[in-house]
Amino acid sequence: MNSVGEACTELKREYDQCFNRWFAEKFLKGESDGDPCGQLFKRYQLCVQKAIKEKDIPIEGLEFMGPSKGKTENSS
Amino acid sequence: MKIWSSEHVFGHPWDTVIKAAMRKYPNPMNPCVVGVDVLDRSLDKQGRLHSHRLLSTEWGLPSIVKAILGTSRTLTYIEEHSVVDPVEKKMELCSTNITLTNLVSVDERLVYTPHPENPEKTVLTQEAIITVKGISLSSYLESLMANTISSNARKLALCSSCGHWEELQRGLLKVEGSGHAYFAGFSALAKALAVNASHSEK
């Protein structure tokens, strides 16, 4: 599965692999002490935030966004 | 505004279904989803996992529909928030489209819980609220979208006795209306707009 940012796909895969393993083997079994995927997620997230800004995708609430757009104002 | 809701039962325990739900894409049953990204993820004080995701979808809209929509972009985006409670065994997903919002709003909620009478089974409750804006046929289109979603969900076989992981994932996608109500709903909307446009030209 690709990322919204083409350059982020590999970072996404590495993070997803880590997360899916933790989710199935730890989290769902009640062992959610800490998240081993933090570093991978940070790198992946930085890439995605940049891609979202470049593609002008209207996500509200992400810290790098300017004044938030109301849902009714978006046209594409 | 149109409201659609549905309930399905999977022949698998909750943990298994949730693992499949988290890894639903890529899935050949729904090639429209071309990207999935996690925007944020955290554990709250009760140990529940919150995720904020972005789904990128490519519709392949016919050119007449693009002309009506006034856009050459066919990539649309859906924002999804989910909460997984491993103690209560409940997964809730809420999603909404964040593009084409001047035309249509599809707000959807999915809840996965163990079957109250059989812990080896899982219940999925799905609801969607569809609002079509700014077109004189809005009530008709809303009904069309809701009926399309509903008939797709009824037509598709419930994966009540899936024996294999892949089948479960495909079954999951089938039951959810190919991932979200949007995919059935938007297809119906695009077709209706194309039909409406071709009638207007006559």
PDB file of N, CA, C and O in Angstrom, chain B residues 101-177:
ATOM      1  N   THR B 101     -16.414  18.102  -0.734  1.00  0.00           N
ATOM      2  CA  THR B 101     -17.349  18.423   0.348  1.00  0.00           C
ATOM      3  C   THR B 101     -18.381  19.463  -0.062  1.00  0.00           C
ATOM      4  O   THR B 101     -19.404  19.617   0.611  1.00  0.00           O
ATOM      5  N   ASN B 102     -18.125  20.177  -1.169  1.00  0.00           N
ATOM      6  CA  ASN B 102     -19.142  21.110  -1.644  1.00  0.00           C
ATOM      7  C   ASN B 102     -20.270  20.353  -2.345  1.00  0.00           C
ATOM      8  O   ASN B 102     -21.329  20.907  -2.617  1.00  0.00           O
ATOM      9  N   LEU B 103     -20.019  19.089  -2.615  1.00  0.00           N
ATOM     10  CA  LEU B 103     -20.981  18.282  -3.356  1.00  0.00           C
ATOM     11  C   LEU B 103     -21.683  17.267  -2.467  1.00  0.00           C
ATOM     12  O   LEU B 103     -22.899  17.072  -2.533  1.00  0.00           O
ATOM     13  N   VAL B 104     -20.919  16.605  -1.635  1.00  0.00           N
ATOM     14  CA  VAL B 104     -21.497  15.512  -0.850  1.00  0.00           C
ATOM     15  C   VAL B 104     -20.728  15.328   0.457  1.00  0.00           C
ATOM     16  O   VAL B 104     -19.535  15.579   0.537  1.00  0.00           O
ATOM     17  N   SER B 105     -21.471  14.908   1.484  1.00  0.00           N
ATOM     18  CA  SER B 105     -20.868  14.557   2.765  1.00  0.00           C
ATOM     19  C   SER B 105     -21.242  13.116   3.074  1.00  0.00           C
ATOM     20  O   SER B 105     -22.426  12.779   3.058  1.00  0.00           O
ATOM     21  N   VAL B 106     -20.253  12.297   3.329  1.00  0.00           N
ATOM     22  CA  VAL B 106     -20.546  10.941   3.790  1.00  0.00           C
ATOM     23  C   VAL B 106     -19.819  10.763   5.119  1.00  0.00           C
ATOM     24  O   VAL B 106     -18.595  10.801   5.168  1.00  0.00           O
ATOM     25  N   ASP B 107     -20.600  10.643   6.172  1.00  0.00           N
ATOM     26  CA  ASP B 107     -20.032  10.421   7.505  1.00  0.00           C
ATOM     27  C   ASP B 107     -20.381   9.010   7.916  1.00  0.00           C
ATOM     28  O   ASP B 107     -21.545   8.621   7.875  1.00  0.00           O
ATOM     29  N   GLU B 108     -19.374   8.273   8.308  1.00  0.00           N
ATOM     30  CA  GLU B 108     -19.599   6.864   8.554  1.00  0.00           C
ATOM     31  C   GLU B 108     -19.057   6.432   9.907  1.00  0.00           C
ATOM     32  O   GLU B 108     -18.048   6.957  10.367  1.00  0.00           O
ATOM     33  N   ARG B 109     -19.727   5.473  10.531  1.00  0.00           N
ATOM     34  CA  ARG B 109     -19.272   4.953  11.819  1.00  0.00           C
ATOM     35  C   ARG B 109     -19.342   3.435  11.766  1.00  0.00           C
ATOM     36  O   ARG B 109     -20.362   2.870  11.369  1.00  0.00           O
ATOM     37  N   LEU B 110     -18.250   2.782  12.156  1.00  0.00           N
ATOM     38  CA  LEU B 110     -18.217   1.322  12.215  1.00  0.00           C
ATOM     39  C   LEU B 110     -17.835   0.908  13.627  1.00  0.00           C
ATOM     40  O   LEU B 110     -16.911   1.490  14.208  1.00  0.00           O
ATOM     41  N   VAL B 111     -18.524  -0.070  14.173  1.00  0.00           N
ATOM     42  CA  VAL B 111     -18.181  -0.558  15.513  1.00  0.00           C
ATOM     43  C   VAL B 111     -18.084  -2.085  15.473  1.00  0.00           C
ATOM     44  O   VAL B 111     -19.013  -2.759  15.036  1.00  0.00           O
ATOM     45  N   TYR B 112     -16.943  -2.586  15.943  1.00  0.00           N
ATOM     46  CA  TYR B 112     -16.727  -4.038  16.025  1.00  0.00           C
ATOM     47  C   TYR B 112     -16.749  -4.450  17.498  1.00  0.00           C
ATOM     48  O   TYR B 112     -15.954  -3.943  18.300  1.00  0.00           O
ATOM     49  N   THR B 113     -17.623  -5.398  17.825  1.00  0.00           N
ATOM     50  CA  THR B 113     -17.664  -5.922  19.201  1.00  0.00           C
ATOM     51  C   THR B 113     -17.843  -7.431  19.153  1.00  0.00           C
ATOM     52  O   THR B 113     -18.356  -7.961  18.166  1.00  0.00           O
ATOM     53  N   PRO B 114     -17.449  -8.147  20.219  1.00  0.00           N
ATOM     54  CA  PRO B 114     -17.728  -9.584  20.239  1.00  0.00           C
ATOM     55  C   PRO B 114     -19.238  -9.809  20.219  1.00  0.00           C
ATOM     56  O   PRO B 114     -20.010  -9.003  20.744  1.00  0.00           O
ATOM     57  N   HIS B 115     -19.654 -10.919  19.623  1.00  0.00           N
ATOM     58  CA  HIS B 115     -21.071 -11.264  19.610  1.00  0.00           C
ATOM     59  C   HIS B 115     -21.513 -11.499  21.050  1.00  0.00           C
ATOM     60  O   HIS B 115     -20.856 -12.228  21.786  1.00  0.00           O
ATOM     61  N   PRO B 116     -22.645 -10.891  21.469  1.00  0.00           N
ATOM     62  CA  PRO B 116     -23.054 -11.018  22.873  1.00  0.00           C
ATOM     63  C   PRO B 116     -23.342 -12.454  23.311  1.00  0.00           C
ATOM     64  O   PRO B 116     -23.249 -12.767  24.501  1.00  0.00           O
ATOM     65  N   GLU B 117     -23.684 -13.334  22.343  1.00  0.00           N
ATOM     66  CA  GLU B 117     -24.006 -14.721  22.727  1.00  0.00           C
ATOM     67  C   GLU B 117     -22.903 -15.717  22.392  1.00  0.00           C
ATOM     68  O   GLU B 117     -22.977 -16.865  22.825  1.00  0.00           O
ATOM     69  N   ASN B 118     -21.919 -15.293  21.614  1.00  0.00           N
ATOM     70  CA  ASN B 118     -20.901 -16.244  21.188  1.00  0.00           C
ATOM     71  C   ASN B 118     -19.571 -15.522  20.998  1.00  0.00           C
ATOM     72  O   ASN B 118     -19.385 -14.807  20.024  1.00  0.00           O
ATOM     73  N   PRO B 119     -18.621 -15.714  21.919  1.00  0.00           N
ATOM     74  CA  PRO B 119     -17.350 -14.989  21.840  1.00  0.00           C
ATOM     75  C   PRO B 119     -16.483 -15.399  20.650  1.00  0.00           C
ATOM     76  O   PRO B 119     -15.505 -14.734  20.347  1.00  0.00           O
ATOM     77  N   GLU B 120     -16.885 -16.472  19.966  1.00  0.00           N
ATOM     78  CA  GLU B 120     -16.125 -16.861  18.761  1.00  0.00           C
ATOM     79  C   GLU B 120     -16.590 -16.078  17.542  1.00  0.00           C
ATOM     80  O   GLU B 120     -16.072 -16.272  16.440  1.00  0.00           O
ATOM     81  N   LYS B 121     -17.577 -15.224  17.729  1.00  0.00           N
ATOM     82  CA  LYS B 121     -18.084 -14.422  16.612  1.00  0.00           C
ATOM     83  C   LYS B 121     -17.958 -12.935  16.940  1.00  0.00           C
ATOM     84  O   LYS B 121     -17.828 -12.549  18.111  1.00  0.00           O
ATOM     85  N   THR B 122     -18.009 -12.131  15.876  1.00  0.00           N
ATOM     86  CA  THR B 122     -17.858 -10.672  16.022  1.00  0.00           C
ATOM     87  C   THR B 122     -18.987  -9.978  15.283  1.00  0.00           C
ATOM     88  O   THR B 122     -19.361 -10.383  14.180  1.00  0.00           O
ATOM     89  N   VAL B 123     -19.504  -8.926  15.899  1.00  0.00           N
ATOM     90  CA  VAL B 123     -20.580  -8.154  15.274  1.00  0.00           C
ATOM     91  C   VAL B 123     -20.000  -6.842  14.761  1.00  0.00           C
ATOM     92  O   VAL B 123     -19.238  -6.163  15.462  1.00  0.00           O
ATOM     93  N   LEU B 124     -20.349  -6.480  13.528  1.00  0.00           N
ATOM     94  CA  LEU B 124     -19.987  -5.172  12.969  1.00  0.00           C
ATOM     95  C   LEU B 124     -21.273  -4.387  12.768  1.00  0.00           C
ATOM     96  O   LEU B 124     -22.185  -4.842  12.079  1.00  0.00           O
ATOM     97  N   THR B 125     -21.331  -3.206  13.372  1.00  0.00           N
ATOM     98  CA  THR B 125     -22.456  -2.298  13.151  1.00  0.00           C
ATOM     99  C   THR B 125     -21.937  -1.129  12.332  1.00  0.00           C
ATOM    100  O   THR B 125     -20.909  -0.546  12.658  1.00  0.00           O
ATOM    101  N   GLN B 126     -22.646  -0.827  11.268  1.00  0.00           N
ATOM    102  CA  GLN B 126     -22.217   0.232  10.358  1.00  0.00           C
ATOM    103  C   GLN B 126     -23.330   1.242  10.190  1.00  0.00           C
ATOM    104  O   GLN B 126     -24.479   0.861  10.013  1.00  0.00           O
ATOM    105  N   GLU B 127     -22.950   2.536  10.226  1.00  0.00           N
ATOM    106  CA  GLU B 127     -23.950   3.569   9.948  1.00  0.00           C
ATOM    107  C   GLU B 127     -23.321   4.601   9.029  1.00  0.00           C
ATOM    108  O   GLU B 127     -22.140   4.905   9.195  1.00  0.00           O
ATOM    109  N   ALA B 128     -24.123   5.141   8.135  1.00  0.00           N
ATOM    110  CA  ALA B 128     -23.619   6.221   7.297  1.00  0.00           C
ATOM    111  C   ALA B 128     -24.688   7.298   7.176  1.00  0.00           C
ATOM    112  O   ALA B 128     -25.878   6.987   7.069  1.00  0.00           O
ATOM    113  N   ILE B 129     -24.249   8.541   7.226  1.00  0.00           N
ATOM    114  CA  ILE B 129     -25.158   9.666   6.982  1.00  0.00           C
ATOM    115  C   ILE B 129     -24.668  10.338   5.711  1.00  0.00           C
ATOM    116  O   ILE B 129     -23.503  10.725   5.611  1.00  0.00           O
ATOM    117  N   ILE B 130     -25.563  10.423   4.748  1.00  0.00           N
ATOM    118  CA  ILE B 130     -25.181  10.948   3.437  1.00  0.00           C
ATOM    119  C   ILE B 130     -25.968  12.207   3.166  1.00  0.00           C
ATOM    120  O   ILE B 130     -27.192  12.221   3.271  1.00  0.00           O
ATOM    121  N   THR B 131     -25.272  13.266   2.818  1.00  0.00           N
ATOM    122  CA  THR B 131     -25.949  14.521   2.465  1.00  0.00           C
ATOM    123  C   THR B 131     -25.405  14.996   1.137  1.00  0.00           C
ATOM    124  O   THR B 131     -24.205  15.218   0.999  1.00  0.00           O
ATOM    125  N   VAL B 132     -26.279  15.161   0.168  1.00  0.00           N
ATOM    126  CA  VAL B 132     -25.878  15.693  -1.136  1.00  0.00           C
ATOM    127  C   VAL B 132     -26.278  17.161  -1.164  1.00  0.00           C
ATOM    128  O   VAL B 132     -27.399  17.517  -0.809  1.00  0.00           O
ATOM    129  N   LYS B 133     -25.333  18.017  -1.610  1.00  0.00           N
ATOM    130  CA  LYS B 133     -25.580  19.460  -1.524  1.00  0.00           C
ATOM    131  C   LYS B 133     -25.624  20.103  -2.902  1.00  0.00           C
ATOM    132  O   LYS B 133     -24.964  19.645  -3.831  1.00  0.00           O
ATOM    133  N   GLY B 134     -26.353  21.173  -2.975  1.00  0.00           N
ATOM    134  CA  GLY B 134     -26.200  22.065  -4.116  1.00  0.00           C
ATOM    135  C   GLY B 134     -26.700  21.541  -5.450  1.00  0.00           C
ATOM    136  O   GLY B 134     -26.392  22.092  -6.489  1.00  0.00           O
ATOM    137  N   ILE B 135     -27.427  20.435  -5.447  1.00  0.00           N
ATOM    138  CA  ILE B 135     -27.973  19.921  -6.710  1.00  0.00           C
ATOM    139  C   ILE B 135     -29.466  19.736  -6.490  1.00  0.00           C
ATOM    140  O   ILE B 135     -29.909  19.277  -5.454  1.00  0.00           O
ATOM    141  N   SER B 136     -30.256  20.089  -7.569  1.00  0.00           N
ATOM    142  CA  SER B 136     -31.702  20.014  -7.378  1.00  0.00           C
ATOM    143  C   SER B 136     -32.182  18.590  -7.145  1.00  0.00           C
ATOM    144  O   SER B 136     -33.242  18.370  -6.603  1.00  0.00           O
ATOM    145  N   LEU B 137     -31.397  17.609  -7.549  1.00  0.00           N
ATOM    146  CA  LEU B 137     -31.827  16.226  -7.357  1.00  0.00           C
ATOM    147  C   LEU B 137     -31.321  15.650  -6.044  1.00  0.00           C
ATOM    148  O   LEU B 137     -31.198  14.444  -5.917  1.00  0.00           O
ATOM    149  N   SER B 138     -31.006  16.521  -5.067  1.00  0.00           N
ATOM    150  CA  SER B 138     -30.291  16.016  -3.888  1.00  0.00           C
ATOM    151  C   SER B 138     -31.014  14.882  -3.177  1.00  0.00           C
ATOM    152  O   SER B 138     -30.397  13.896  -2.811  1.00  0.00           O
ATOM    153  N   SER B 139     -32.345  14.997  -2.987  1.00  0.00           N
ATOM    154  CA  SER B 139     -33.040  13.926  -2.254  1.00  0.00           C
ATOM    155  C   SER B 139     -32.961  12.611  -3.014  1.00  0.00           C
ATOM    156  O   SER B 139     -32.732  11.555  -2.436  1.00  0.00           O
ATOM    157  N   TYR B 140     -33.153  12.722  -4.328  1.00  0.00           N
ATOM    158  CA  TYR B 140     -33.093  11.512  -5.164  1.00  0.00           C
ATOM    159  C   TYR B 140     -31.713  10.865  -5.083  1.00  0.00           C
ATOM    160  O   TYR B 140     -31.572   9.661  -4.924  1.00  0.00           O
ATOM    161  N   LEU B 141     -30.671  11.715  -5.169  1.00  0.00           N
ATOM    162  CA  LEU B 141     -29.310  11.184  -5.159  1.00  0.00           C
ATOM    163  C   LEU B 141     -28.969  10.582  -3.803  1.00  0.00           C
ATOM    164  O   LEU B 141     -28.291   9.564  -3.718  1.00  0.00           O
ATOM    165  N   GLU B 142     -29.444  11.227  -2.747  1.00  0.00           N
ATOM    166  CA  GLU B 142     -29.183  10.673  -1.419  1.00  0.00           C
ATOM    167  C   GLU B 142     -29.807   9.285  -1.292  1.00  0.00           C
ATOM    168  O   GLU B 142     -29.187   8.358  -0.768  1.00  0.00           O
ATOM    169  N   SER B 143     -31.045   9.151  -1.757  1.00  0.00           N
ATOM    170  CA  SER B 143     -31.710   7.847  -1.693  1.00  0.00           C
ATOM    171  C   SER B 143     -30.965   6.824  -2.529  1.00  0.00           C
ATOM    172  O   SER B 143     -30.768   5.681  -2.122  1.00  0.00           O
ATOM    173  N   LEU B 144     -30.534   7.277  -3.701  1.00  0.00           N
ATOM    174  CA  LEU B 144     -29.814   6.366  -4.597  1.00  0.00           C
ATOM    175  C   LEU B 144     -28.541   5.866  -3.941  1.00  0.00           C
ATOM    176  O   LEU B 144     -28.231   4.685  -3.977  1.00  0.00           O
ATOM    177  N   MET B 145     -27.809   6.775  -3.322  1.00  0.00           N
ATOM    178  CA  MET B 145     -26.566   6.381  -2.669  1.00  0.00           C
ATOM    179  C   MET B 145     -26.849   5.413  -1.530  1.00  0.00           C
ATOM    180  O   MET B 145     -26.196   4.383  -1.394  1.00  0.00           O
ATOM    181  N   ALA B 146     -27.829   5.741  -0.716  1.00  0.00           N
ATOM    182  CA  ALA B 146     -28.128   4.879   0.433  1.00  0.00           C
ATOM    183  C   ALA B 146     -28.606   3.513  -0.034  1.00  0.00           C
ATOM    184  O   ALA B 146     -28.221   2.483   0.514  1.00  0.00           O
ATOM    185  N   ASN B 147     -29.449   3.499  -1.074  1.00  0.00           N
ATOM    186  CA  ASN B 147     -29.950   2.213  -1.579  1.00  0.00           C
ATOM    187  C   ASN B 147     -28.843   1.385  -2.190  1.00  0.00           C
ATOM    188  O   ASN B 147     -28.815   0.165  -2.062  1.00  0.00           O
ATOM    189  N   THR B 148     -27.918   2.044  -2.867  1.00  0.00           N
ATOM    190  CA  THR B 148     -26.804   1.317  -3.471  1.00  0.00           C
ATOM    191  C   THR B 148     -25.933   0.680  -2.385  1.00  0.00           C
ATOM    192  O   THR B 148     -25.563  -0.478  -2.480  1.00  0.00           O
ATOM    193  N   ILE B 149     -25.645   1.475  -1.355  1.00  0.00           N
ATOM    194  CA  ILE B 149     -24.831   0.947  -0.261  1.00  0.00           C
ATOM    195  C   ILE B 149     -25.548  -0.245   0.364  1.00  0.00           C
ATOM    196  O   ILE B 149     -24.974  -1.292   0.605  1.00  0.00           O
ATOM    197  N   SER B 150     -26.823  -0.057   0.605  1.00  0.00           N
ATOM    198  CA  SER B 150     -27.595  -1.083   1.285  1.00  0.00           C
ATOM    199  C   SER B 150     -27.683  -2.357   0.448  1.00  0.00           C
ATOM    200  O   SER B 150     -27.500  -3.461   0.949  1.00  0.00           O
ATOM    201  N   SER B 151     -27.933  -2.209  -0.851  1.00  0.00           N
ATOM    202  CA  SER B 151     -28.092  -3.418  -1.666  1.00  0.00           C
ATOM    203  C   SER B 151     -26.750  -4.110  -1.866  1.00  0.00           C
ATOM    204  O   SER B 151     -26.686  -5.326  -1.941  1.00  0.00           O
ATOM    205  N   ASN B 152     -25.675  -3.348  -1.917  1.00  0.00           N
ATOM    206  CA  ASN B 152     -24.358  -3.978  -1.993  1.00  0.00           C
ATOM    207  C   ASN B 152     -24.086  -4.792  -0.749  1.00  0.00           C
ATOM    208  O   ASN B 152     -23.591  -5.905  -0.812  1.00  0.00           O
ATOM    209  N   ALA B 153     -24.429  -4.228   0.394  1.00  0.00           N
ATOM    210  CA  ALA B 153     -24.173  -4.933   1.653  1.00  0.00           C
ATOM    211  C   ALA B 153     -25.028  -6.197   1.726  1.00  0.00           C
ATOM    212  O   ALA B 153     -24.576  -7.229   2.195  1.00  0.00           O
ATOM    213  N   ARG B 154     -26.269  -6.117   1.211  1.00  0.00           N
ATOM    214  CA  ARG B 154     -27.147  -7.303   1.275  1.00  0.00           C
ATOM    215  C   ARG B 154     -26.696  -8.364   0.296  1.00  0.00           C
ATOM    216  O   ARG B 154     -26.696  -9.540   0.594  1.00  0.00           O
ATOM    217  N   LYS B 155     -26.307  -7.910  -0.913  1.00  0.00           N
ATOM    218  CA  LYS B 155     -25.946  -8.850  -1.974  1.00  0.00           C
ATOM    219  C   LYS B 155     -24.715  -9.671  -1.619  1.00  0.00           C
ATOM    220  O   LYS B 155     -24.607 -10.825  -1.923  1.00  0.00           O
ATOM    221  N   LEU B 156     -23.760  -9.008  -1.004  1.00  0.00           N
ATOM    222  CA  LEU B 156     -22.472  -9.662  -0.814  1.00  0.00           C
ATOM    223  C   LEU B 156     -22.556 -10.692   0.301  1.00  0.00           C
ATOM    224  O   LEU B 156     -23.172 -10.473   1.311  1.00  0.00           O
ATOM    225  N   ALA B 157     -21.923 -11.789   0.084  1.00  0.00           N
ATOM    226  CA  ALA B 157     -22.008 -12.888   1.045  1.00  0.00           C
ATOM    227  C   ALA B 157     -21.341 -12.513   2.349  1.00  0.00           C
ATOM    228  O   ALA B 157     -20.270 -11.943   2.360  1.00  0.00           O
ATOM    229  N   LEU B 158     -21.974 -12.818   3.431  1.00  0.00           N
ATOM    230  CA  LEU B 158     -21.348 -12.608   4.729  1.00  0.00           C
ATOM    231  C   LEU B 158     -20.267 -13.648   4.918  1.00  0.00           C
ATOM    232  O   LEU B 158     -20.468 -14.818   4.666  1.00  0.00           O
ATOM    233  N   CYS B 159     -19.138 -13.190   5.397  1.00  0.00           N
ATOM    234  CA  CYS B 159     -18.035 -14.121   5.592  1.00  0.00           C
ATOM    235  C   CYS B 159     -18.190 -14.769   6.948  1.00  0.00           C
ATOM    236  O   CYS B 159     -17.401 -14.543   7.849  1.00  0.00           O
ATOM    237  N   SER B 160     -19.244 -15.550   7.112  1.00  0.00           N
ATOM    238  CA  SER B 160     -19.554 -16.044   8.444  1.00  0.00           C
ATOM    239  C   SER B 160     -18.778 -17.302   8.810  1.00  0.00           C
ATOM    240  O   SER B 160     -18.761 -17.705   9.953  1.00  0.00           O
ATOM    241  N   SER B 161     -18.145 -17.913   7.828  1.00  0.00           N
ATOM    242  CA  SER B 161     -17.379 -19.115   8.186  1.00  0.00           C
ATOM    243  C   SER B 161     -16.085 -19.157   7.406  1.00  0.00           C
ATOM    244  O   SER B 161     -15.696 -20.179   6.875  1.00  0.00           O
ATOM    245  N   CYS B 162     -15.412 -18.018   7.348  1.00  0.00           N
ATOM    246  CA  CYS B 162     -14.154 -17.960   6.614  1.00  0.00           C
ATOM    247  C   CYS B 162     -13.126 -18.858   7.266  1.00  0.00           C
ATOM    248  O   CYS B 162     -12.949 -18.840   8.469  1.00  0.00           O
ATOM    249  N   GLY B 163     -12.437 -19.630   6.462  1.00  0.00           N
ATOM    250  CA  GLY B 163     -11.422 -20.508   7.017  1.00  0.00           C
ATOM    251  C   GLY B 163     -10.021 -19.959   6.861  1.00  0.00           C
ATOM    252  O   GLY B 163      -9.099 -20.475   7.452  1.00  0.00           O
ATOM    253  N   HIS B 164      -9.902 -18.898   6.064  1.00  0.00           N
ATOM    254  CA  HIS B 164      -8.541 -18.454   5.794  1.00  0.00           C
ATOM    255  C   HIS B 164      -8.420 -16.966   6.001  1.00  0.00           C
ATOM    256  O   HIS B 164      -9.356 -16.210   5.838  1.00  0.00           O
ATOM    257  N   TRP B 165      -7.236 -16.550   6.337  1.00  0.00           N
ATOM    258  CA  TRP B 165      -6.945 -15.132   6.604  1.00  0.00           C
ATOM    259  C   TRP B 165      -7.334 -14.237   5.443  1.00  0.00           C
ATOM    260  O   TRP B 165      -7.983 -13.239   5.601  1.00  0.00           O
ATOM    261  N   GLU B 166      -6.921 -14.667   4.206  1.00  0.00           N
ATOM    262  CA  GLU B 166      -7.190 -13.844   3.030  1.00  0.00           C
ATOM    263  C   GLU B 166      -8.686 -13.716   2.797  1.00  0.00           C
ATOM    264  O   GLU B 166      -9.187 -12.664   2.444  1.00  0.00           O
ATOM    265  N   GLU B 167      -9.380 -14.840   2.998  1.00  0.00           N
ATOM    266  CA  GLU B 167     -10.825 -14.806   2.802  1.00  0.00           C
ATOM    267  C   GLU B 167     -11.467 -13.893   3.817  1.00  0.00           C
ATOM    268  O   GLU B 167     -12.412 -13.188   3.506  1.00  0.00           O
ATOM    269  N   LEU B 168     -10.946 -13.902   5.027  1.00  0.00           N
ATOM    270  CA  LEU B 168     -11.503 -13.028   6.055  1.00  0.00           C
ATOM    271  C   LEU B 168     -11.324 -11.572   5.656  1.00  0.00           C
ATOM    272  O   LEU B 168     -12.229 -10.771   5.770  1.00  0.00           O
ATOM    273  N   GLN B 169     -10.128 -11.241   5.152  1.00  0.00           N
ATOM    274  CA  GLN B 169      -9.889  -9.863   4.756  1.00  0.00           C
ATOM    275  C   GLN B 169     -10.779  -9.455   3.598  1.00  0.00           C
ATOM    276  O   GLN B 169     -11.315  -8.370   3.562  1.00  0.00           O
ATOM    277  N   ARG B 170     -10.951 -10.379   2.639  1.00  0.00           N
ATOM    278  CA  ARG B 170     -11.832 -10.070   1.510  1.00  0.00           C
ATOM    279  C   ARG B 170     -13.260  -9.962   2.008  1.00  0.00           C
ATOM    280  O   ARG B 170     -13.998  -9.082   1.625  1.00  0.00           O
ATOM    281  N   GLY B 171     -13.628 -10.881   2.882  1.00  0.00           N
ATOM    282  CA  GLY B 171     -14.995 -10.861   3.410  1.00  0.00           C
ATOM    283  C   GLY B 171     -15.259  -9.595   4.186  1.00  0.00           C
ATOM    284  O   GLY B 171     -16.319  -9.000   4.103  1.00  0.00           O
ATOM    285  N   LEU B 172     -14.265  -9.171   4.942  1.00  0.00           N
ATOM    286  CA  LEU B 172     -14.384  -7.941   5.718  1.00  0.00           C
ATOM    287  C   LEU B 172     -14.665  -6.766   4.805  1.00  0.00           C
ATOM    288  O   LEU B 172     -15.526  -5.944   5.049  1.00  0.00           O
ATOM    289  N   LEU B 173     -13.909  -6.714   3.730  1.00  0.00           N
ATOM    290  CA  LEU B 173     -14.060  -5.600   2.813  1.00  0.00           C
ATOM    291  C   LEU B 173     -15.418  -5.653   2.122  1.00  0.00           C
ATOM    292  O   LEU B 173     -16.063  -4.657   1.914  1.00  0.00           O
ATOM    293  N   LYS B 174     -15.844  -6.860   1.797  1.00  0.00           N
ATOM    294  CA  LYS B 174     -17.136  -7.014   1.138  1.00  0.00           C
ATOM    295  C   LYS B 174     -18.243  -6.521   2.059  1.00  0.00           C
ATOM    296  O   LYS B 174     -19.126  -5.796   1.665  1.00  0.00           O
ATOM    297  N   VAL B 175     -18.183  -6.944   3.311  1.00  0.00           N
ATOM    298  CA  VAL B 175     -19.253  -6.598   4.232  1.00  0.00           C
ATOM    299  C   VAL B 175     -19.290  -5.101   4.482  1.00  0.00           C
ATOM    300  O   VAL B 175     -20.343  -4.507   4.589  1.00  0.00           O
ATOM    301  N   GLU B 176     -18.139  -4.469   4.538  1.00  0.00           N
ATOM    302  CA  GLU B 176     -18.125  -3.037   4.799  1.00  0.00           C
ATOM    303  C   GLU B 176     -18.486  -2.223   3.568  1.00  0.00           C
ATOM    304  O   GLU B 176     -18.345  -1.020   3.579  1.00  0.00           O
ATOM    305  N   GLY B 177     -18.901  -2.867   2.503  1.00  0.00           N
ATOM    306  CA  GLY B 177     -19.233  -2.124   1.293  1.00  0.00           C
ATOM    307  C   GLY B 177     -17.962  -1.669   0.617  1.00  0.00           C
ATOM    308  O   GLY B 177     -17.804  -0.497   0.294  1.00  0.00           O
TER     309      GLY B 177
END
